C-alpha cells in the first residue's frame, strides 16, 4: 500500500479490515480515507494521520481503544485539517472500562478537530465526562452531532452553545440521570440555547430521570423531538416549542407530566407511556389546530379522548392497547382520512358506523374484542372515499351491514382475517363494492354465503384460506 504514493481516495466501506497497513503516512497526496482502522498489532498507528495533510471531506477513525499514548492522538493533527467536514470517532463497543477511563478523555482531547467541522459522531467513548472542546461555542459551523453508546458518561456537554447545530442525536448514555443547565451551556451563552436546532433525539437512556429546561427561549426552531426507551424519565419536557411539528415518545413508562405547548405540531405519537393521563394530552391539543396525525399505543391510563375546544383537522388516527379508554370518543374526529383501531378491549365500540367519517380512505381494525357490527349508512349517499378496509382478529364480528341502494364506490381492498363469527359477505357485493380489486379472506370458517350476482367485476386478486365453507360455496356456484 505504501508504494501507491499518488493515491487520492481510499474507500474501505463494507470491508472487515482489522487495521490499516503499515506506511499509510507515505500516501501524502491522499485526500480522503473513509475509515482509518486502528489495531493492537502491526499496522499504521494513529500518528500516521498527521502526515496526511490534505485529508478533506469525511473521515472515520475506528479502534481508538488501541491508542496507547494520548500524544500519538495529538500527532494525528486533526486540528490543522481545515477541509475536514465530517468526523466519526469510535472506540470499541463493550460494557467494561479497561484501565483508566481518563485515558479515553485525554485521547479525545487530543483529537480536537478544526472548527470548520460540520458533522461529528462519537461512539463508545468510555470516560464519565467529555473534554472541553466537545460543545465549545467556537465550533460555529457544526450542523449535526451524535453521541452514541457512551455508557459511562454522567453529564452531557454544553451543546446548546453550538450556534449552527440543526440535528442532535443522543443514545445509549446510560450514566446520565439529569439533563440540566450543563446541556444548555450553564447559562453562559449570550444567544438562545440551541438557537438553530431542528431535530433532537434521545434514545436508550436507561437511568435518565429528569429534564430541566431553564429557558423558555431554548429550542426556538425545533421541529422534531423524539424520545425513546427512557423508562425512568419522569419529569418535565420543554414547556414551549413554537415550531415543533413532530413529537414521538415511546417506551417512557413513567412520563406523566405536561407535554409541550406546540401550536405548529402536525404529528404526535405516544407509545407505551403508561403513566400519561388525559389532562396533559388535552392541554396540549387545545392549541394544536394543525394536527394531522395522532398515534396512541399502550397508553393505559387514558380513559377518554380530549374534547378539544378548537377545531382540529386530524387526518390520520391510530389507537391501540389503551385498555380503559372509551373508544366511542373516536367519533369526535369527523375529518379523518385514515383510521386504525386495535387490540384488546374496545369499550364503547360494539358497533362502528363508517358513515360517521365521510372523508375516510383507509380503515383497519385488529383484535377489537367487543366489535360486532360494521355498517355503512351515510344519510342516503354513497361512501365515495373509502378505498381500503381491513379487519383482523375481531372474533365477535358478526356482520358487515350495507344499507339498501348504498355503495362503497371506491373500495379496492377488502381484507378479512381471523373473524370467527362472521357468517356472510354483504349482499349484492358486485354493486356494493363495484371497484373492488383485491379480496382476502383468511381463517373465517363461518363465512359460507356468496350473493347470486357473484363477485365484483373488477376483482383482480382473490385469496381465500382456512375458510372451508366459503370455498365450498364458491365451488358449488361454479358448478
Short mmCIF file of C-alpha atoms in Angstrom, two decimals:
data_model
loop_
_atom_site.label_atom_id
_atom_site.label_comp_id
_atom_site.label_asym_id
_atom_site.label_seq_id
_atom_site.Cartn_x
_atom_site.Cartn_y
_atom_site.Cartn_z
CA UNK A 1 0.00 0.00 0.00
CA UNK A 2 2.82 2.43 0.87
CA UNK A 3 4.01 2.39 -2.74
CA UNK A 4 0.75 3.91 -4.01
CA UNK A 5 2.07 7.38 -3.39
CA UNK A 6 -0.22 9.01 -5.96
CA UNK A 7 -3.44 7.63 -4.43
CA UNK A 8 -6.06 10.31 -3.76
CA UNK A 9 -9.07 8.37 -2.43
CA UNK A 10 -9.29 5.20 -0.33
CA UNK A 11 -12.76 3.75 0.31
CA UNK A 12 -12.83 0.63 2.50
CA UNK A 13 -16.58 0.74 3.17
CA UNK A 14 -18.00 -2.78 3.64
CA UNK A 15 -14.66 -4.45 4.35
CA UNK A 16 -13.66 -6.28 7.55
CA UNK A 17 -10.23 -4.69 7.74
CA UNK A 18 -8.74 -5.27 11.21
CA UNK A 19 -6.15 -2.49 10.96
CA UNK A 20 -4.62 -0.20 8.39
CA UNK A 21 -1.48 -1.50 6.61
CA UNK A 22 1.87 -0.04 7.54
CA UNK A 23 3.14 3.07 5.83
CA UNK A 24 -0.16 4.93 5.39
CA UNK A 25 1.65 8.16 6.19
CA UNK A 26 3.60 7.83 2.94
CA UNK A 27 0.44 8.40 0.88
CA UNK A 28 0.99 12.12 1.23
CA UNK A 29 -1.44 13.13 -1.53
CA UNK A 30 -4.35 11.20 -0.04
CA UNK A 31 -7.45 13.37 0.03
CA UNK A 32 -9.99 11.00 1.60
CA UNK A 33 -9.97 7.74 3.56
CA UNK A 34 -13.41 6.58 4.64
CA UNK A 35 -12.27 4.68 7.75
CA UNK A 36 -8.88 4.67 9.41
CA UNK A 37 -8.89 1.40 11.39
CA UNK A 38 -6.53 1.06 14.35
CA UNK A 39 -5.39 -2.29 15.74
CA UNK A 40 -3.24 -3.71 18.54
CA UNK A 41 -0.70 -5.46 16.35
CA UNK A 42 1.36 -4.30 13.40
CA UNK A 43 -0.03 -1.67 11.10
CA UNK A 44 -0.28 2.08 10.87
CA UNK A 45 -0.73 3.92 14.14
CA UNK A 46 -2.88 6.98 14.61
CA UNK A 47 0.02 9.37 14.32
CA UNK A 48 0.31 8.39 10.63
CA UNK A 49 -2.78 10.57 10.09
CA UNK A 50 -0.67 13.60 10.88
CA UNK A 51 1.34 13.04 7.70
CA UNK A 52 -1.81 13.09 5.56
CA UNK A 53 -2.05 16.85 5.38
CA UNK A 54 -4.56 17.01 2.52
CA UNK A 55 -7.39 14.96 4.07
CA UNK A 56 -10.76 16.51 3.41
CA UNK A 57 -14.44 15.64 3.32
CA UNK A 58 -15.20 12.78 5.70
CA UNK A 59 -13.07 10.68 8.00
CA UNK A 60 -13.87 7.87 10.43
CA UNK A 61 -11.32 6.64 12.98
CA UNK A 62 -12.14 3.21 14.47
CA UNK A 63 -10.47 1.23 17.24
CA UNK A 64 -9.45 4.20 19.37
CA UNK A 65 -9.29 1.86 22.35
CA UNK A 66 -5.95 0.65 20.97
CA UNK A 67 -4.26 4.07 21.20
CA UNK A 68 -1.59 3.52 23.86
CA UNK A 69 -0.37 7.11 24.20
CA UNK A 70 -2.55 10.23 24.03
CA UNK A 71 0.31 12.14 22.42
CA UNK A 72 0.03 9.81 19.42
CA UNK A 73 -3.52 11.11 19.02
CA UNK A 74 -2.19 14.65 19.13
CA UNK A 75 0.22 13.76 16.32
CA UNK A 76 -2.79 12.93 14.14
CA UNK A 77 -3.08 16.72 13.91
CA UNK A 78 -6.82 16.85 13.21
CA UNK A 79 -6.83 20.46 14.36
CA UNK A 80 -4.98 21.56 11.23
CA UNK A 81 -7.15 19.66 8.73
CA UNK A 82 -9.22 22.67 7.71
CA UNK A 83 -11.11 20.89 4.91
CA UNK A 84 -12.39 18.03 7.06
CA UNK A 85 -16.20 18.34 7.27
CA UNK A 86 -17.40 15.01 8.72
CA UNK A 87 -15.68 13.13 11.54
CA UNK A 88 -16.58 9.88 13.31
CA UNK A 89 -14.59 8.74 16.34
CA UNK A 90 -15.20 5.18 17.51
CA UNK A 91 -13.94 3.25 20.50
CA UNK A 92 -14.60 -0.49 20.86
CA UNK A 93 -18.18 -1.36 21.76
CA UNK A 94 -18.07 -3.21 25.08
CA UNK A 95 -19.52 -2.86 28.56
CA UNK A 96 -16.33 -2.62 30.57
CA UNK A 97 -13.71 0.01 31.25
CA UNK A 98 -10.24 -1.39 30.74
CA UNK A 99 -7.72 0.55 32.79
CA UNK A 100 -8.01 4.28 33.42
CA UNK A 101 -11.02 5.80 31.64
CA UNK A 102 -9.33 9.20 31.86
CA UNK A 103 -7.02 7.94 29.14
CA UNK A 104 -10.00 7.97 26.75
CA UNK A 105 -10.69 11.58 27.73
CA UNK A 106 -7.10 12.57 27.04
CA UNK A 107 -7.17 10.80 23.66
CA UNK A 108 -10.41 12.56 22.71
CA UNK A 109 -8.99 15.86 23.92
CA UNK A 110 -6.02 15.47 21.57
CA UNK A 111 -8.31 14.58 18.66
CA UNK A 112 -9.87 18.04 18.66
CA UNK A 113 -10.67 18.87 15.01
CA UNK A 114 -10.59 22.22 13.24
CA UNK A 115 -13.56 24.48 13.92
CA UNK A 116 -14.59 24.17 10.26
CA UNK A 117 -16.03 20.73 11.11
CA UNK A 118 -19.74 20.40 10.29
CA UNK A 119 -20.67 16.84 11.35
CA UNK A 120 -19.39 14.91 14.38
CA UNK A 121 -20.23 11.45 15.78
CA UNK A 122 -18.62 9.98 18.91
CA UNK A 123 -19.32 6.31 19.68
CA UNK A 124 -18.50 4.07 22.68
CA UNK A 125 -16.32 6.66 24.45
CA UNK A 126 -15.59 5.37 27.96
CA UNK A 127 -14.93 8.33 30.28
CA UNK A 128 -17.54 9.96 32.53
CA UNK A 129 -17.26 13.44 31.01
CA UNK A 130 -16.30 14.90 27.62
CA UNK A 131 -13.30 17.18 27.05
CA UNK A 132 -13.95 20.90 26.80
CA UNK A 133 -13.86 21.14 23.01
CA UNK A 134 -16.99 18.98 22.60
CA UNK A 135 -19.76 21.56 22.53
CA UNK A 136 -17.47 24.58 22.58
CA UNK A 137 -19.01 27.66 21.00
CA UNK A 138 -16.03 28.05 18.65
CA UNK A 139 -17.47 25.19 16.55
CA UNK A 140 -19.89 27.60 14.92
CA UNK A 141 -20.08 25.54 11.70
CA UNK A 142 -21.29 22.36 13.41
CA UNK A 143 -24.70 21.35 11.98
CA UNK A 144 -25.10 17.76 13.22
CA UNK A 145 -23.78 15.85 16.21
CA UNK A 146 -24.28 12.34 17.58
CA UNK A 147 -23.22 10.83 20.91
CA UNK A 148 -23.86 7.08 20.99
CA UNK A 149 -23.21 4.27 23.50
CA UNK A 150 -21.04 6.40 25.76
CA UNK A 151 -22.36 4.33 28.65
CA UNK A 152 -20.23 5.74 31.43
CA UNK A 153 -20.81 9.44 30.80
CA UNK A 154 -22.70 11.08 33.66
CA UNK A 155 -23.08 14.54 32.15
CA UNK A 156 -23.83 15.99 28.72
CA UNK A 157 -21.51 18.58 27.17
CA UNK A 158 -22.77 22.18 26.66
CA UNK A 159 -24.19 21.55 23.21
CA UNK A 160 -26.60 24.48 23.43
CA UNK A 161 -23.68 26.77 22.62
CA UNK A 162 -23.32 25.38 19.08
CA UNK A 163 -24.97 28.21 17.19
CA UNK A 164 -25.45 26.37 13.86
CA UNK A 165 -26.40 22.94 15.22
CA UNK A 166 -29.51 21.63 13.43
CA UNK A 167 -29.54 17.90 14.26
CA UNK A 168 -28.64 16.27 17.59
CA UNK A 169 -28.89 12.56 18.41
CA UNK A 170 -28.03 11.14 21.84
CA UNK A 171 -28.39 7.44 22.59
CA UNK A 172 -27.06 4.83 24.99
CA UNK A 173 -25.75 7.27 27.61
CA UNK A 174 -26.80 5.05 30.49
CA UNK A 175 -25.00 7.04 33.18
CA UNK A 176 -26.92 10.28 32.69
CA UNK A 177 -29.56 10.86 35.40
CA UNK A 178 -30.36 14.53 34.83
CA UNK A 179 -30.24 16.77 31.78
CA UNK A 180 -29.87 20.25 33.19
CA UNK A 181 -28.03 23.55 32.91
CA UNK A 182 -24.83 21.94 31.65
CA UNK A 183 -26.66 20.85 28.46
CA UNK A 184 -27.51 24.44 27.53
CA UNK A 185 -24.18 25.96 28.44
CA UNK A 186 -24.65 26.74 32.14
CA UNK A 187 -26.38 30.00 31.28
CA UNK A 188 -23.13 31.36 29.83
CA UNK A 189 -24.19 31.67 26.21
CA UNK A 190 -25.11 35.16 25.03
CA UNK A 191 -27.59 33.76 22.50
CA UNK A 192 -30.59 31.47 22.85
CA UNK A 193 -29.60 27.86 23.63
CA UNK A 194 -29.93 25.59 20.62
CA UNK A 195 -30.91 28.58 18.52
CA UNK A 196 -30.72 26.64 15.22
CA UNK A 197 -31.66 23.12 16.34
CA UNK A 198 -34.38 21.49 14.23
CA UNK A 199 -34.15 17.78 15.19
CA UNK A 200 -33.48 16.35 18.67
CA UNK A 201 -33.48 12.64 19.51
CA UNK A 202 -32.89 10.87 22.86
CA UNK A 203 -32.88 7.05 22.86
CA UNK A 204 -31.94 4.21 25.19
CA UNK A 205 -31.20 6.38 28.23
CA UNK A 206 -31.72 3.73 30.90
CA UNK A 207 -31.18 5.88 34.02
CA UNK A 208 -32.37 9.30 32.81
CA UNK A 209 -34.93 10.68 35.26
CA UNK A 210 -35.35 14.43 34.79
CA UNK A 211 -35.01 17.03 32.03
CA UNK A 212 -34.72 20.63 33.18
CA UNK A 213 -35.12 23.46 30.70
CA UNK A 214 -34.27 26.72 32.40
CA UNK A 215 -35.17 28.97 29.47
CA UNK A 216 -38.40 29.27 27.51
CA UNK A 217 -36.19 30.67 24.73
CA UNK A 218 -34.37 27.37 24.21
CA UNK A 219 -35.14 25.37 21.06
CA UNK A 220 -36.86 28.26 19.22
CA UNK A 221 -36.68 26.42 15.83
CA UNK A 222 -37.04 22.80 16.96
CA UNK A 223 -39.27 20.88 14.53
CA UNK A 224 -38.82 17.25 15.57
CA UNK A 225 -38.44 15.78 19.07
CA UNK A 226 -38.14 12.01 19.55
CA UNK A 227 -37.69 10.31 22.93
CA UNK A 228 -37.47 6.53 23.08
CA UNK A 229 -36.66 3.83 25.62
CA UNK A 230 -36.16 6.13 28.59
CA UNK A 231 -38.02 4.06 31.23
CA UNK A 232 -37.18 6.25 34.25
CA UNK A 233 -37.87 9.67 32.70
CA UNK A 234 -40.48 11.18 35.00
CA UNK A 235 -40.48 14.94 34.97
CA UNK A 236 -40.56 17.85 32.60
CA UNK A 237 -40.19 18.28 28.90
CA UNK A 238 -39.51 21.75 27.47
CA UNK A 239 -42.66 23.79 28.09
CA UNK A 240 -42.90 25.75 24.87
CA UNK A 241 -41.77 24.60 21.42
CA UNK A 242 -43.30 27.09 18.98
CA UNK A 243 -42.04 25.43 15.76
CA UNK A 244 -42.41 21.76 16.75
CA UNK A 245 -44.05 19.71 14.00
CA UNK A 246 -43.39 16.15 15.17
CA UNK A 247 -43.32 14.69 18.69
CA UNK A 248 -42.63 10.99 19.26
CA UNK A 249 -42.42 9.48 22.75
CA UNK A 250 -42.01 5.71 23.07
CA UNK A 251 -41.27 3.36 25.97
CA UNK A 252 -41.25 6.08 28.61
CA UNK A 253 -43.43 4.26 31.14
CA UNK A 254 -43.12 6.81 33.95
CA UNK A 255 -43.52 10.01 31.96
CA UNK A 256 -46.71 11.59 33.25
CA UNK A 257 -46.08 15.32 33.32
CA UNK A 258 -47.18 18.07 30.99
CA UNK A 259 -46.49 17.82 27.29
CA UNK A 260 -45.04 20.86 25.48
CA UNK A 261 -47.16 23.66 24.14
CA UNK A 262 -46.68 23.17 20.40
CA UNK A 263 -49.11 25.18 18.25
CA UNK A 264 -47.40 24.11 14.99
CA UNK A 265 -47.44 20.36 15.61
CA UNK A 266 -48.55 18.10 12.73
CA UNK A 267 -47.69 14.64 14.07
CA UNK A 268 -48.00 13.30 17.64
CA UNK A 269 -47.07 9.71 18.50
CA UNK A 270 -47.25 8.38 22.07
CA UNK A 271 -46.42 4.71 22.64
CA UNK A 272 -46.03 2.84 25.93
CA UNK A 273 -46.45 5.96 28.02
CA UNK A 274 -48.31 4.14 30.76
CA UNK A 275 -48.27 6.99 33.28
CA UNK A 276 -49.62 9.57 30.83
CA UNK A 277 -53.16 10.69 31.66
CA UNK A 278 -55.78 12.69 29.81
CA UNK A 279 -55.04 16.13 31.25
CA UNK A 280 -51.57 16.73 29.75
CA UNK A 281 -52.74 15.40 26.38
CA UNK A 282 -55.86 17.56 26.47
CA UNK A 283 -53.93 20.68 27.42
CA UNK A 284 -51.52 20.15 24.57
CA UNK A 285 -54.23 19.56 21.97
CA UNK A 286 -56.14 22.70 22.90
CA UNK A 287 -53.74 24.70 20.74
CA UNK A 288 -52.96 22.08 18.09
CA UNK A 289 -55.23 23.29 15.32
CA UNK A 290 -52.84 21.96 12.64
CA UNK A 291 -52.52 18.40 14.00
CA UNK A 292 -52.88 15.85 11.17
CA UNK A 293 -51.58 12.58 12.65
CA UNK A 294 -52.19 11.14 16.13
CA UNK A 295 -50.98 7.74 17.39
CA UNK A 296 -51.82 6.44 20.88
CA UNK A 297 -50.49 2.97 21.69
CA UNK A 298 -50.23 1.29 25.11
CA UNK A 299 -51.27 4.44 27.00
CA UNK A 300 -53.13 2.53 29.68
CA UNK A 301 -54.12 5.49 31.90
CA UNK A 302 -56.01 7.46 29.24
CA UNK A 303 -59.74 6.98 29.89
CA UNK A 304 -61.17 9.23 27.19
CA UNK A 305 -60.08 11.24 24.20
CA UNK A 306 -59.77 15.00 24.54
CA UNK A 307 -62.84 17.09 23.80
CA UNK A 308 -60.88 19.92 22.25
CA UNK A 309 -62.48 23.36 22.23
CA UNK A 310 -60.83 24.35 18.98
CA UNK A 311 -61.41 22.58 15.66
CA UNK A 312 -58.59 20.28 14.60
CA UNK A 313 -58.25 18.77 11.15
CA UNK A 314 -56.98 15.37 12.21
CA UNK A 315 -56.43 13.17 9.15
CA UNK A 316 -54.68 10.06 10.47
CA UNK A 317 -55.51 8.38 13.79
CA UNK A 318 -54.18 5.12 15.21
CA UNK A 319 -55.10 3.87 18.65
CA UNK A 320 -54.34 0.51 20.27
CA UNK A 321 -53.98 -1.21 23.62
CA UNK A 322 -55.46 1.71 25.56
CA UNK A 323 -57.18 -0.63 27.98
CA UNK A 324 -59.61 1.67 29.80
CA UNK A 325 -60.34 4.13 27.01
CA UNK A 326 -63.90 4.80 25.89
CA UNK A 327 -63.42 4.16 22.18
CA UNK A 328 -66.70 5.84 21.27
CA UNK A 329 -64.85 9.16 21.66
CA UNK A 330 -63.26 8.45 18.27
CA UNK A 331 -66.41 9.83 16.65
CA UNK A 332 -65.36 13.32 17.78
CA UNK A 333 -62.93 13.46 14.87
CA UNK A 334 -65.00 13.75 11.69
CA UNK A 335 -62.22 14.79 9.31
CA UNK A 336 -60.26 11.51 9.44
CA UNK A 337 -58.82 10.05 6.24
CA UNK A 338 -57.03 7.11 7.88
CA UNK A 339 -58.17 5.20 10.98
CA UNK A 340 -56.59 2.18 12.70
CA UNK A 341 -58.05 0.66 15.88
CA UNK A 342 -56.85 -2.35 17.95
CA UNK A 343 -56.17 -4.50 20.08
CA UNK A 344 -57.93 -5.86 23.14
CA UNK A 345 -60.96 -4.40 24.89
CA UNK A 346 -62.50 -1.62 22.83
CA UNK A 347 -65.10 -0.25 25.23
CA UNK A 348 -67.96 1.59 23.53
CA UNK A 349 -67.18 0.09 20.13
CA UNK A 350 -69.68 -2.72 19.70
CA UNK A 351 -70.94 -1.09 16.51
CA UNK A 352 -68.96 1.01 14.08
CA UNK A 353 -70.79 3.18 11.51
CA UNK A 354 -68.32 4.05 8.75
CA UNK A 355 -70.65 6.84 7.65
CA UNK A 356 -69.52 8.85 10.68
CA UNK A 357 -66.29 9.51 8.79
CA UNK A 358 -67.32 10.79 5.36
CA UNK A 359 -63.72 11.55 4.27
CA UNK A 360 -62.06 8.34 5.46
CA UNK A 361 -59.96 6.47 2.88
CA UNK A 362 -58.41 3.68 4.93
CA UNK A 363 -59.85 1.81 7.94
CA UNK A 364 -58.15 -1.00 9.82
CA UNK A 365 -59.38 -2.95 12.86
CA UNK A 366 -57.34 -5.60 14.63
CA UNK A 367 -58.04 -7.51 17.82
CA UNK A 368 -61.14 -5.49 18.78
CA UNK A 369 -62.77 -7.90 21.21
CA UNK A 370 -66.08 -6.03 21.52
CA UNK A 371 -66.69 -5.15 17.87
CA UNK A 372 -69.79 -6.92 16.46
CA UNK A 373 -71.13 -4.76 13.63
CA UNK A 374 -69.63 -2.55 10.94
CA UNK A 375 -72.13 -0.60 8.90
CA UNK A 376 -72.29 1.83 6.00
CA UNK A 377 -75.13 4.33 6.27
CA UNK A 378 -74.22 7.75 5.02
CA UNK A 379 -77.53 9.59 5.11
CA UNK A 380 -78.60 8.26 1.74
CA UNK A 381 -75.27 8.97 0.00
CA UNK A 382 -72.68 6.54 -1.30
CA UNK A 383 -69.40 6.35 0.61
CA UNK A 384 -67.08 7.77 -2.03
CA UNK A 385 -63.67 7.94 -0.33
CA UNK A 386 -63.06 4.61 1.43
CA UNK A 387 -60.60 2.53 -0.62
CA UNK A 388 -59.18 0.08 1.97
CA UNK A 389 -60.96 -1.88 4.72
CA UNK A 390 -59.01 -4.40 6.81
CA UNK A 391 -60.49 -6.37 9.71
CA UNK A 392 -58.18 -8.76 11.57
CA UNK A 393 -58.66 -10.86 14.72
CA UNK A 394 -62.13 -9.47 15.51
CA UNK A 395 -63.64 -12.73 16.74
CA UNK A 396 -67.05 -11.32 17.71
CA UNK A 397 -67.69 -9.51 14.44
CA UNK A 398 -70.95 -10.87 13.03
CA UNK A 399 -71.91 -8.57 10.20
CA UNK A 400 -70.84 -6.08 7.55
CA UNK A 401 -74.03 -4.11 7.00
CA UNK A 402 -74.54 -2.00 3.88
CA UNK A 403 -77.85 -0.14 3.63
CA UNK A 404 -80.04 -0.88 0.62
CA UNK A 405 -79.09 1.00 -2.53
CA UNK A 406 -75.87 2.30 -0.98
CA UNK A 407 -72.37 1.50 -2.24
CA UNK A 408 -68.80 1.95 -1.16
CA UNK A 409 -67.91 3.12 -4.62
CA UNK A 410 -64.09 3.32 -4.44
CA UNK A 411 -63.20 0.40 -2.17
CA UNK A 412 -60.36 -1.52 -3.85
CA UNK A 413 -59.14 -3.70 -0.93
CA UNK A 414 -61.20 -5.81 1.49
CA UNK A 415 -59.13 -7.91 3.91
CA UNK A 416 -60.83 -10.20 6.45
CA UNK A 417 -58.57 -12.28 8.71
CA UNK A 418 -59.48 -14.45 11.66
CA UNK A 419 -63.06 -13.23 12.13
CA UNK A 420 -64.54 -16.40 13.59
CA UNK A 421 -68.16 -15.21 13.99
CA UNK A 422 -68.60 -13.55 10.59
CA UNK A 423 -71.06 -15.66 8.55
CA UNK A 424 -71.56 -13.80 5.30
CA UNK A 425 -70.29 -11.12 2.98
CA UNK A 426 -72.53 -8.16 2.10
CA UNK A 427 -75.41 -8.91 -0.23
CA UNK A 428 -75.06 -7.80 -3.84
CA UNK A 429 -71.30 -7.46 -3.48
CA UNK A 430 -70.89 -6.70 -7.17
CA UNK A 431 -72.88 -3.46 -6.75
CA UNK A 432 -71.96 -2.66 -3.14
CA UNK A 433 -68.20 -2.78 -3.90
CA UNK A 434 -68.10 -2.00 -7.65
CA UNK A 435 -64.38 -1.04 -7.66
CA UNK A 436 -63.07 -3.93 -5.55
CA UNK A 437 -59.79 -5.30 -6.95
CA UNK A 438 -58.37 -7.36 -4.06
CA UNK A 439 -60.36 -9.64 -1.75
CA UNK A 440 -58.54 -11.50 1.03
CA UNK A 441 -60.38 -13.87 3.37
CA UNK A 442 -58.31 -15.95 5.77
CA UNK A 443 -59.39 -18.02 8.79
CA UNK A 444 -63.06 -17.04 8.62
CA UNK A 445 -64.57 -20.54 8.97
CA UNK A 446 -68.24 -19.46 9.26
CA UNK A 447 -68.49 -17.45 6.03
CA UNK A 448 -70.44 -19.62 3.64
CA UNK A 449 -72.57 -17.33 1.50
CA UNK A 450 -71.84 -15.58 -1.77
CA UNK A 451 -74.52 -13.50 -3.47
CA UNK A 452 -76.23 -14.87 -6.54
CA UNK A 453 -74.93 -11.99 -8.62
CA UNK A 454 -71.39 -13.11 -7.82
CA UNK A 455 -68.25 -11.16 -7.06
CA UNK A 456 -67.38 -7.64 -8.27
CA UNK A 457 -66.44 -7.47 -11.94
CA UNK A 458 -63.17 -5.54 -11.40
CA UNK A 459 -61.74 -8.11 -9.00
CA UNK A 460 -58.10 -8.87 -9.93
CA UNK A 461 -56.92 -10.87 -6.93
CA UNK A 462 -58.72 -13.18 -4.54
CA UNK A 463 -57.05 -15.08 -1.69
CA UNK A 464 -59.05 -17.47 0.46
CA UNK A 465 -57.57 -19.76 3.10
CA UNK A 466 -58.81 -21.78 6.04
CA UNK A 467 -62.39 -20.77 5.20
CA UNK A 468 -63.79 -24.11 4.09
CA UNK A 469 -67.46 -23.18 3.95
CA UNK A 470 -66.78 -20.24 1.65
CA UNK A 471 -64.57 -22.31 -0.63
CA UNK A 472 -67.29 -24.97 -0.90
CA UNK A 473 -69.87 -22.28 -1.69
CA UNK A 474 -67.70 -20.86 -4.49
CA UNK A 475 -67.15 -24.34 -5.95
CA UNK A 476 -70.89 -25.05 -5.93
CA UNK A 477 -71.57 -21.71 -7.65
CA UNK A 478 -69.18 -22.57 -10.48
CA UNK A 479 -70.91 -25.89 -10.97
#
